[in-house]
CSV table of C-alpha atoms in Angstrom, one decimal:
chain,number,residue,atom,x,y,z
E,1,MET,CA,5.1,-89.5,-87.7
E,2,SER,CA,3.8,-85.8,-87.6
E,3,PHE,CA,5.4,-82.9,-89.5
E,4,SER,CA,6.6,-81.3,-86.3
E,5,SER,CA,8.5,-84.5,-85.2
E,6,ILE,CA,10.1,-84.7,-88.7
E,7,THR,CA,11.1,-81.0,-88.4
E,8,HIS,CA,12.5,-81.5,-85.0
E,9,PHE,CA,14.5,-84.6,-86.0
E,10,LEU,CA,16.0,-82.8,-89.0
E,11,SER,CA,16.9,-79.9,-87.0
E,12,ASN,CA,19.0,-82.1,-84.7
E,13,ILE,CA,21.1,-83.4,-87.7
E,14,TYR,CA,24.5,-82.0,-87.4
E,15,TYR,CA,24.9,-79.1,-90.0
E,16,GLY,CA,27.9,-80.6,-91.7
E,17,TRP,CA,25.7,-83.3,-93.0
E,18,ARG,CA,23.5,-80.8,-94.5
E,19,MET,CA,26.5,-79.3,-96.2
E,20,VAL,CA,27.6,-82.8,-97.5
E,21,GLY,CA,23.9,-83.3,-98.8
E,22,LEU,CA,24.0,-80.0,-100.7
E,23,VAL,CA,27.5,-80.4,-102.4
E,24,SER,CA,26.6,-84.1,-103.1
E,25,ALA,CA,23.3,-83.0,-104.9
E,26,ILE,CA,25.3,-80.7,-107.0
E,27,ARG,CA,27.8,-83.5,-107.8
E,28,VAL,CA,24.9,-85.9,-108.6
E,29,VAL,CA,24.0,-83.4,-111.6
E,30,GLY,CA,27.6,-82.9,-112.5
E,31,GLY,CA,28.5,-86.7,-112.6
E,32,GLY,CA,25.5,-87.8,-114.5
E,33,LEU,CA,25.6,-85.0,-117.2
E,34,HIS,CA,29.4,-84.5,-117.5
E,35,GLN,CA,31.8,-86.9,-115.8
E,36,TYR,CA,29.8,-90.0,-117.0
E,37,GLY,CA,27.9,-88.2,-119.6
E,38,PHE,CA,31.0,-87.4,-121.7
E,39,THR,CA,31.3,-90.8,-122.8
E,40,VAL,CA,27.6,-90.8,-124.0
E,41,PHE,CA,28.5,-87.8,-126.1
E,42,PHE,CA,31.8,-89.4,-127.4
E,43,LEU,CA,30.8,-91.3,-130.4
E,44,PRO,CA,27.9,-88.9,-131.5
E,45,ILE,CA,30.2,-86.0,-131.5
E,46,SER,CA,33.1,-87.8,-133.3
E,47,GLN,CA,30.7,-88.9,-135.9
E,48,ASP,CA,29.0,-85.6,-136.4
E,49,LEU,CA,32.2,-83.5,-136.6
E,50,GLY,CA,34.2,-86.3,-138.4
E,51,LEU,CA,36.8,-86.7,-135.6
E,52,SER,CA,39.1,-89.6,-134.9
E,53,ARG,CA,38.8,-91.2,-131.4
E,54,ALA,CA,42.2,-89.8,-130.6
E,55,ALA,CA,41.0,-86.3,-131.5
E,56,THR,CA,38.0,-86.5,-129.4
E,57,SER,CA,39.9,-88.0,-126.6
E,58,LEU,CA,42.4,-85.1,-126.8
E,59,ALA,CA,39.6,-82.8,-125.7
E,60,PHE,CA,39.0,-84.7,-122.6
E,61,SER,CA,42.8,-85.0,-122.0
E,62,LEU,CA,43.3,-81.2,-122.5
E,63,SER,CA,40.6,-80.6,-119.8
E,64,ARG,CA,42.6,-82.7,-117.4
E,65,ALA,CA,45.7,-80.7,-118.2
E,66,GLN,CA,43.8,-77.5,-117.8
E,67,GLY,CA,42.5,-78.8,-114.5
E,68,ALA,CA,46.1,-79.5,-113.3
E,69,ILE,CA,47.3,-76.2,-114.2
E,70,GLU,CA,44.5,-74.3,-112.5
E,71,ALA,CA,44.3,-76.5,-109.5
E,72,PRO,CA,46.9,-74.7,-107.3
E,73,LEU,CA,45.1,-71.4,-107.9
E,74,VAL,CA,41.6,-73.0,-107.2
E,75,GLY,CA,43.0,-74.5,-104.1
E,76,TYR,CA,44.2,-71.1,-102.9
E,77,LEU,CA,41.0,-69.4,-103.8
E,78,VAL,CA,38.9,-72.0,-101.9
E,79,ASP,CA,41.1,-71.6,-98.9
E,80,ARG,CA,40.9,-67.9,-99.1
E,81,PHE,CA,37.2,-67.3,-100.1
E,82,GLY,CA,35.5,-70.5,-99.3
E,83,PRO,CA,33.8,-73.0,-101.5
E,84,ARG,CA,30.6,-71.3,-102.2
E,85,PRO,CA,31.6,-68.7,-104.8
E,86,ILE,CA,33.7,-71.1,-106.7
E,87,ILE,CA,30.7,-73.7,-106.9
E,88,LEU,CA,28.2,-70.8,-108.0
E,89,ILE,CA,30.5,-69.7,-110.8
E,90,ALA,CA,31.3,-73.3,-111.9
E,91,ALA,CA,27.4,-74.1,-112.1
E,92,LEU,CA,26.8,-70.9,-114.1
E,93,LEU,CA,29.7,-71.6,-116.7
E,94,ALA,CA,28.7,-75.4,-116.9
E,95,GLY,CA,25.2,-74.5,-117.9
E,96,ILE,CA,26.1,-71.9,-120.3
E,97,GLY,CA,28.8,-74.1,-121.6
E,98,TYR,CA,26.6,-77.1,-122.4
E,99,ILE,CA,24.0,-74.8,-124.2
E,100,LEU,CA,26.9,-73.3,-126.3
E,101,LEU,CA,28.2,-76.8,-127.0
E,102,SER,CA,25.2,-77.6,-129.0
E,103,TRP,CA,26.1,-75.2,-131.5
E,104,VAL,CA,29.6,-76.1,-132.4
E,105,ASN,CA,30.2,-77.2,-136.0
E,106,SER,CA,34.1,-77.7,-136.0
E,107,TYR,CA,36.8,-79.3,-133.9
E,108,THR,CA,38.1,-75.7,-133.0
E,109,SER,CA,34.8,-74.6,-131.7
E,110,PHE,CA,34.3,-77.8,-129.9
E,111,LEU,CA,37.7,-77.4,-128.1
E,112,ALA,CA,37.0,-73.7,-127.4
E,113,ILE,CA,33.6,-74.4,-125.7
E,114,TYR,CA,34.5,-77.7,-123.9
E,115,LEU,CA,38.0,-76.3,-122.7
E,116,GLY,CA,37.4,-72.5,-122.3
E,117,VAL,CA,33.8,-72.8,-120.6
E,118,ILE,CA,32.8,-76.3,-119.5
E,119,SER,CA,35.9,-77.8,-118.1
E,120,LEU,CA,37.2,-74.5,-116.7
E,121,ALA,CA,34.3,-74.7,-114.3
E,122,PHE,CA,33.9,-78.3,-113.7
E,123,ILE,CA,37.2,-79.2,-111.9
E,124,ALA,CA,37.1,-76.2,-109.7
E,125,GLY,CA,33.4,-76.3,-108.6
E,126,PHE,CA,32.3,-79.9,-109.0
E,127,VAL,CA,35.7,-81.7,-108.1
E,128,HIS,CA,37.7,-79.7,-105.8
E,129,SER,CA,35.2,-77.5,-103.8
E,130,PRO,CA,32.8,-80.4,-102.6
E,131,MET,CA,35.5,-82.5,-101.3
E,132,VAL,CA,37.0,-79.5,-99.4
E,133,VAL,CA,33.5,-79.0,-97.8
E,134,ALA,CA,33.6,-82.6,-96.4
E,135,ASN,CA,37.2,-82.2,-95.2
E,136,SER,CA,36.2,-79.0,-93.4
E,137,TRP,CA,33.2,-80.2,-91.6
E,138,PHE,CA,34.6,-83.6,-90.4
E,139,ILE,CA,37.6,-85.1,-88.7
E,140,ARG,CA,36.7,-88.5,-87.1
E,141,ARG,CA,34.0,-89.1,-89.9
E,142,ARG,CA,36.0,-87.7,-92.6
E,143,ALA,CA,36.2,-90.8,-94.8
E,144,ARG,CA,32.4,-91.3,-94.5
E,145,ALA,CA,31.6,-87.8,-95.3
E,146,MET,CA,33.9,-87.8,-98.4
E,147,THR,CA,32.5,-91.2,-99.3
E,148,VAL,CA,28.9,-89.6,-99.5
E,149,VAL,CA,30.4,-86.6,-101.6
E,150,SER,CA,32.3,-88.9,-103.9
E,151,ALA,CA,29.4,-91.4,-104.3
E,152,ALA,CA,27.1,-88.6,-105.7
E,153,VAL,CA,29.1,-88.8,-109.1
E,154,PRO,CA,28.1,-92.5,-109.7
E,155,VAL,CA,24.7,-91.8,-108.4
E,156,GLY,CA,24.4,-89.4,-111.2
E,157,GLY,CA,25.9,-91.9,-113.5
E,158,ALA,CA,23.3,-94.5,-112.6
E,159,LEU,CA,20.3,-92.2,-112.5
E,160,ILE,CA,21.1,-89.5,-115.1
E,161,SER,CA,23.5,-90.9,-117.9
E,162,PRO,CA,21.0,-93.6,-119.1
E,163,LEU,CA,18.4,-90.8,-119.5
E,164,LEU,CA,21.1,-88.8,-121.4
E,165,ALA,CA,21.8,-91.7,-123.6
E,166,LEU,CA,18.2,-91.9,-124.4
E,167,GLY,CA,18.0,-88.3,-125.0
E,168,VAL,CA,21.0,-88.4,-127.3
E,169,GLU,CA,19.4,-91.4,-129.3
E,170,THR,CA,15.9,-89.9,-129.6
E,171,LEU,CA,16.6,-86.1,-129.8
E,172,GLY,CA,20.2,-86.0,-131.1
E,173,TRP,CA,23.3,-85.0,-129.1
E,174,ARG,CA,22.7,-81.2,-129.7
E,175,TRP,CA,19.3,-81.0,-128.1
E,176,ALA,CA,20.6,-83.3,-125.3
E,177,SER,CA,23.5,-81.0,-124.7
E,178,VAL,CA,20.9,-77.9,-124.5
E,179,ALA,CA,18.9,-79.8,-121.8
E,180,SER,CA,21.9,-80.6,-119.9
E,181,GLY,CA,22.9,-76.9,-119.8
E,182,CYS,CA,19.4,-75.9,-118.5
E,183,ILE,CA,19.7,-78.6,-115.8
E,184,PHE,CA,22.9,-77.3,-114.5
E,185,LEU,CA,21.3,-73.6,-114.4
E,186,LEU,CA,18.0,-74.7,-112.9
E,187,ILE,CA,19.2,-77.1,-110.2
E,188,CYS,CA,23.0,-76.5,-109.4
E,189,VAL,CA,23.0,-72.7,-109.3
E,190,PRO,CA,20.2,-72.5,-106.5
E,191,LEU,CA,21.8,-75.2,-104.5
E,192,SER,CA,25.2,-73.5,-104.3
E,193,PHE,CA,23.9,-70.4,-102.3
E,194,PRO,CA,23.4,-72.3,-98.9
E,195,VAL,CA,26.8,-73.7,-98.8
E,196,ARG,CA,29.0,-72.8,-95.8
E,197,ARG,CA,32.9,-73.1,-95.7
E,198,SER,CA,33.4,-74.6,-92.2
E,199,PRO,CA,31.8,-75.4,-88.9
E,200,GLU,CA,33.8,-72.7,-87.2
E,201,SER,CA,32.1,-70.1,-89.5
E,202,MET,CA,28.8,-71.0,-87.7
E,203,GLY,CA,30.2,-71.2,-84.2
E,204,LEU,CA,30.2,-75.1,-84.6
E,205,LEU,CA,33.0,-77.8,-84.3
E,206,PRO,CA,33.9,-80.7,-86.6
E,207,ASP,CA,31.9,-83.8,-86.4
E,208,GLY,CA,29.2,-82.1,-84.3
E,209,GLU,CA,31.4,-82.2,-81.2
E,210,LEU,CA,30.6,-80.2,-78.2
E,211,PRO,CA,33.3,-77.7,-77.0
E,212,PRO,CA,36.4,-79.6,-75.9
E,213,GLU,CA,37.5,-80.0,-72.4
E,214,ARG,CA,40.9,-81.5,-73.6
E,215,ALA,CA,42.9,-81.2,-76.8
E,216,LYS,CA,41.0,-82.0,-80.1
E,217,ILE,CA,42.6,-82.8,-83.5
E,218,GLY,CA,42.0,-79.8,-85.7
E,219,ALA,CA,43.7,-76.8,-87.2
E,220,ALA,CA,44.5,-75.6,-83.7
E,221,GLU,CA,43.7,-77.8,-80.6
E,222,THR,CA,43.0,-76.1,-77.6
E,223,THR,CA,42.7,-77.1,-74.0
E,224,ALA,CA,40.0,-75.7,-71.9
E,225,SER,CA,42.2,-75.1,-68.8
E,226,GLY,CA,45.4,-74.0,-70.3
E,227,ASN,CA,44.3,-72.7,-73.7
E,228,LYS,CA,47.2,-74.5,-75.0
E,229,GLN,CA,47.2,-74.8,-78.9
E,230,ILE,CA,48.8,-77.7,-80.7
E,231,ASN,CA,49.1,-77.1,-84.5
E,232,THR,CA,48.8,-80.4,-86.5
E,233,ASP,CA,48.2,-78.9,-89.9
E,234,SER,CA,50.8,-78.8,-92.5
E,235,THR,CA,51.1,-76.0,-95.1
E,236,ALA,CA,51.3,-77.0,-98.8
E,237,GLY,CA,55.1,-76.1,-98.5
E,238,GLN,CA,55.6,-78.4,-95.7
E,239,ALA,CA,53.6,-81.1,-97.2
E,240,MET,CA,55.6,-81.1,-100.5
E,241,LYS,CA,58.7,-81.8,-98.6
E,242,THR,CA,57.5,-85.2,-97.3
E,243,MET,CA,58.0,-88.5,-99.0
E,244,VAL,CA,54.3,-89.2,-98.2
E,245,PHE,CA,53.2,-86.4,-100.5
E,246,TRP,CA,55.0,-87.7,-103.4
E,247,LEU,CA,54.0,-91.4,-103.0
E,248,LEU,CA,50.4,-90.2,-102.9
E,249,VAL,CA,51.0,-88.1,-106.0
E,250,ILE,CA,52.5,-90.8,-108.1
E,251,SER,CA,49.9,-93.3,-107.2
E,252,MET,CA,47.1,-91.0,-107.9
E,253,ALA,CA,48.5,-90.2,-111.1
E,254,GLY,CA,48.4,-93.9,-112.1
E,255,ARG,CA,44.9,-94.3,-110.8
E,256,VAL,CA,43.5,-91.4,-112.5
E,257,ALA,CA,45.3,-92.4,-115.8
E,258,CYS,CA,43.5,-95.7,-115.7
E,259,PHE,CA,40.2,-94.6,-114.5
E,260,SER,CA,40.0,-91.6,-117.0
E,261,THR,CA,41.1,-93.9,-119.8
E,262,VAL,CA,38.3,-96.4,-119.0
E,263,THR,CA,35.5,-93.8,-118.4
E,264,VAL,CA,36.3,-92.0,-121.6
E,265,HIS,CA,36.6,-95.2,-123.7
E,266,PHE,CA,34.1,-97.5,-121.8
E,267,VAL,CA,31.4,-97.4,-124.4
E,268,PRO,CA,34.1,-97.7,-127.4
E,269,VAL,CA,35.8,-100.6,-125.6
E,270,MET,CA,32.5,-102.4,-125.0
E,271,VAL,CA,31.5,-101.8,-128.7
E,272,TRP,CA,35.0,-103.3,-129.6
E,273,LYS,CA,34.1,-106.2,-127.6
E,274,GLY,CA,30.9,-106.8,-129.6
E,275,LEU,CA,28.2,-104.8,-127.8
E,276,SER,CA,25.9,-102.3,-129.5
E,277,GLN,CA,26.0,-98.6,-128.4
E,278,ALA,CA,22.9,-99.0,-126.5
E,279,GLU,CA,24.0,-102.1,-124.7
E,280,ALA,CA,27.4,-100.4,-123.8
E,281,ALA,CA,25.4,-97.4,-122.6
E,282,SER,CA,23.3,-99.6,-120.3
E,283,LEU,CA,26.4,-101.4,-118.9
E,284,LEU,CA,27.8,-97.9,-118.2
E,285,GLY,CA,24.9,-97.4,-116.2
E,286,ALA,CA,25.4,-100.6,-114.2
E,287,PHE,CA,29.1,-99.4,-114.0
E,288,ALA,CA,27.9,-96.3,-112.2
E,289,LEU,CA,25.5,-98.2,-109.9
E,290,ILE,CA,28.1,-100.7,-108.8
E,291,ASN,CA,30.5,-97.8,-108.1
E,292,LEU,CA,27.9,-96.4,-105.8
E,293,LEU,CA,27.5,-99.5,-103.9
E,294,PHE,CA,31.3,-99.9,-103.5
E,295,HIS,CA,31.4,-96.1,-102.4
E,296,PHE,CA,29.3,-96.7,-99.3
E,297,PHE,CA,30.8,-100.1,-98.5
E,298,LEU,CA,34.4,-98.8,-98.6
E,299,GLY,CA,33.4,-95.7,-96.7
E,300,TRP,CA,31.7,-97.6,-93.9
E,301,ILE,CA,35.0,-99.6,-93.3
E,302,ALA,CA,37.6,-96.9,-94.1
E,303,ASP,CA,37.6,-95.1,-90.7
E,304,ARG,CA,38.1,-98.6,-89.1
E,305,VAL,CA,41.2,-99.8,-91.0
E,306,ASN,CA,44.5,-98.8,-92.3
E,307,LYS,CA,43.5,-96.6,-95.2
E,308,PRO,CA,46.6,-97.1,-97.3
E,309,GLY,CA,46.2,-100.8,-97.0
E,310,LEU,CA,42.6,-100.5,-98.3
E,311,MET,CA,43.9,-98.3,-101.1
E,312,ALA,CA,46.3,-101.1,-102.2
E,313,ILE,CA,43.4,-103.5,-102.4
E,314,CYS,CA,41.4,-101.3,-104.5
E,315,HIS,CA,44.4,-100.9,-107.0
E,316,VAL,CA,45.1,-104.6,-107.4
E,317,ALA,CA,41.6,-105.7,-107.9
E,318,PRO,CA,40.9,-103.9,-111.0
E,319,ALA,CA,44.3,-105.1,-112.2
E,320,LEU,CA,43.0,-108.6,-111.9
E,321,ALA,CA,40.2,-107.9,-114.1
E,322,VAL,CA,42.2,-106.7,-117.0
E,323,PRO,CA,43.6,-110.0,-118.4
E,324,PRO,CA,40.2,-111.7,-118.7
E,325,LEU,CA,38.8,-108.8,-120.8
E,326,ILE,CA,41.9,-109.1,-123.1
E,327,TRP,CA,41.5,-112.8,-123.6
E,328,GLY,CA,37.7,-112.9,-124.3
E,329,ALA,CA,34.4,-111.1,-124.6
E,330,ALA,CA,32.0,-113.4,-122.7
E,331,VAL,CA,29.4,-111.8,-120.6
E,332,TRP,CA,31.3,-112.7,-117.3
E,333,GLN,CA,34.5,-111.1,-118.5
E,334,LEU,CA,32.7,-107.9,-119.5
E,335,TRP,CA,30.8,-107.7,-116.2
E,336,LEU,CA,34.0,-108.6,-114.0
E,337,PHE,CA,35.8,-105.8,-115.6
E,338,THR,CA,32.9,-103.4,-115.0
E,339,ILE,CA,32.5,-104.4,-111.4
E,340,LEU,CA,36.2,-104.5,-110.3
E,341,PHE,CA,37.2,-101.3,-112.3
E,342,THR,CA,34.7,-99.4,-110.3
E,343,LEU,CA,37.0,-99.7,-107.2
E,344,LEU,CA,39.3,-97.1,-108.5
E,345,ASP,CA,36.7,-94.4,-108.2
E,346,ALA,CA,34.8,-95.9,-105.1
E,347,SER,CA,38.1,-95.7,-103.3
E,348,PHE,CA,39.0,-92.2,-104.2
E,349,PRO,CA,37.5,-90.5,-101.1
E,350,ILE,CA,39.7,-92.8,-99.0
E,351,VAL,CA,42.7,-91.3,-100.8
E,352,TRP,CA,41.6,-87.7,-99.9
E,353,ALA,CA,40.7,-88.9,-96.3
E,354,THR,CA,44.3,-90.1,-96.1
E,355,VAL,CA,45.6,-86.7,-97.3
E,356,GLY,CA,43.4,-85.2,-94.6
E,357,ASP,CA,44.7,-87.6,-92.0
E,358,PHE,CA,48.5,-86.7,-92.9
E,359,PHE,CA,48.1,-83.0,-93.5
E,360,GLY,CA,45.0,-81.7,-91.6
E,361,ARG,CA,42.2,-79.3,-92.4
E,362,ARG,CA,43.5,-75.8,-92.6
E,363,TYR,CA,45.5,-75.9,-95.9
E,364,PHE,CA,43.7,-78.9,-97.5
E,365,ALA,CA,42.4,-77.1,-100.5
E,366,THR,CA,45.8,-75.7,-101.2
E,367,ILE,CA,47.5,-79.1,-100.7
E,368,ARG,CA,44.9,-80.8,-102.8
E,369,GLY,CA,45.5,-78.2,-105.6
E,370,MET,CA,49.2,-78.9,-105.6
E,371,MET,CA,48.7,-82.6,-105.8
E,372,SER,CA,46.3,-82.2,-108.5
E,373,PHE,CA,48.7,-80.0,-110.6
E,374,PHE,CA,51.2,-83.2,-110.6
E,375,TYR,CA,48.8,-86.2,-110.6
E,376,MET,CA,46.2,-85.0,-113.1
E,377,TRP,CA,48.6,-85.1,-116.0
E,378,GLY,CA,47.8,-88.8,-115.8
E,379,SER,CA,44.1,-88.0,-116.8
E,380,PHE,CA,45.6,-86.1,-119.6
E,381,ALA,CA,48.0,-88.7,-121.0
E,382,GLY,CA,45.8,-91.7,-120.6
E,383,PRO,CA,42.7,-91.2,-122.7
E,384,VAL,CA,44.5,-89.6,-125.6
E,385,LEU,CA,47.2,-92.4,-125.9
E,386,ALA,CA,44.5,-95.0,-125.7
E,387,GLY,CA,42.7,-93.2,-128.4
E,388,ALA,CA,45.8,-92.9,-130.6
E,389,VAL,CA,46.8,-96.5,-130.0
E,390,TYR,CA,43.4,-97.6,-131.2
E,391,ASP,CA,43.5,-95.5,-134.2
E,392,ARG,CA,46.7,-97.2,-135.2
E,393,THR,CA,45.9,-100.6,-134.3
E,394,GLN,CA,42.0,-100.7,-134.3
E,395,SER,CA,42.4,-102.6,-131.0
E,396,TYR,CA,42.4,-101.7,-127.3
E,397,THR,CA,44.6,-104.8,-126.3
E,398,THR,CA,47.7,-102.8,-126.0
E,399,VAL,CA,45.9,-100.0,-123.9
E,400,LEU,CA,44.6,-102.8,-121.4
E,401,TRP,CA,48.1,-104.3,-120.8
E,402,GLY,CA,49.3,-100.8,-120.2
E,403,LEU,CA,46.6,-100.4,-117.6
E,404,LEU,CA,47.5,-103.5,-115.9
E,405,ILE,CA,51.2,-102.4,-115.3
E,406,ILE,CA,50.1,-99.0,-114.2
E,407,LEU,CA,47.7,-100.4,-111.6
E,408,LEU,CA,50.4,-102.8,-110.2
E,409,LEU,CA,52.7,-99.9,-109.7
E,410,ALA,CA,50.1,-98.0,-107.9
E,411,THR,CA,49.5,-100.9,-105.6
E,412,LEU,CA,53.3,-101.0,-104.7
E,413,LEU,CA,53.2,-97.3,-103.8
E,414,SER,CA,50.2,-97.5,-101.7
E,415,LEU,CA,51.8,-100.4,-99.7
E,416,PHE,CA,54.7,-98.0,-98.9
E,417,LEU,CA,52.2,-95.6,-97.1
E,418,ILE,CA,50.9,-98.3,-94.7
E,419,LYS,CA,53.5,-97.8,-92.0
E,420,PRO,CA,53.7,-94.0,-92.1
E,421,TRP,CA,49.9,-93.7,-91.8
E,422,ALA,CA,49.8,-96.0,-88.8
E,423,ASN,CA,52.6,-93.9,-87.2
E,424,LYS,CA,50.8,-90.6,-88.0
E,425,MET,CA,47.5,-91.9,-86.4
E,426,ALA,CA,49.4,-93.0,-83.3
E,427,SER,CA,50.9,-89.6,-82.9
E,428,LEU,CA,47.6,-87.9,-83.1
E,429,ARG,CA,46.0,-90.1,-80.5
E,430,ARG,CA,48.8,-89.3,-78.2
E,431,LEU,CA,48.2,-85.5,-78.9
E,432,GLN,CA,44.4,-86.1,-78.0
E,433,VAL,CA,45.4,-87.3,-74.5
E,434,LEU,CA,48.1,-84.7,-74.0
E,435,PRO,CA,47.6,-82.9,-70.5
E,436,SER,CA,47.5,-79.1,-70.4
E,437,ASP,CA,50.3,-77.2,-68.8
């Protein structure tokens, strides 16, 4: 295949997939160095600064509380100015923050850098903005696009986190932190410049569609003959008045409480079960790789099935893996927990695709921000409570039973969404074939 034919092939790829590729690359770095990387830094920082596990967990939990507070404003700013400036600022702050983190020598300075610089940037630029890009550029392939964006995080966990663990072990956590900051600055900052906010901003349509001859689902659906507009998007205020909004929020709060607890405490939990820190870090890499595989599998089927029903399955499966981990430490029990718990993160793009299905594209970032304000308190509470329970009992048994109960509740809430989603999809299909006046 000649270079010109390759160039021709790439030029025919829908521009939305290029945008998904850009933000996914940014999330690969963020996922490997921060989202999965924090658990690699967890024990070395705790030991170097003389912190309890509850104290170190509190930093992570406070970052989630900070993310919840800033989320509505971030959502508004993304809807107002587009994702590019938010991602650029976030990449700069993440890079500077990790370099500054290498200099901390007290719990106060650790909190100041981690919360005031790193976390302030990460939630806005590496979590919210990339998912908004996927929702803006796609409708029919929304779940697949969001899956690619979301899968970038476990890719980073599988590829970068083991290297980060090696760097921490050989160079020390401080030099590993400096290297992390430099990578953010050298890779993520340049990648943020080509990001575009929506297909309409470039004279294109979602999913790469040609100009419609009949109504299409979108922020405003226009018929060619009658120029008739049918608004299918909900504002944040309208969304918050629906039961669907709150069912999603409560189930997401449970989901993130469980997943954040496990990701922050994954290495400590596996050490508690008898593994060395190096073995636990290797299992963390496997956790990220399996997460990646599940991302693509779920993304492939999500646009073909009832999304809330699939979400319910992805809640109950991790719950079934908790009792075996409590009762033993055999290899199969550790691997069962590692494999099934990845479903919580792998199915998260399905959650956001469901949000897009219910409420549309135009105000997605603002609605996402309002949801985050409520559900991210689960991320705040889970890890710090787990750390406090361990410090008191020297065991994660109580924590794991709590995760089981929360996951079963989240499963029930997802089941309540099955019928409303089916009704919403049926109404949108009717609008697609609505004749013009």
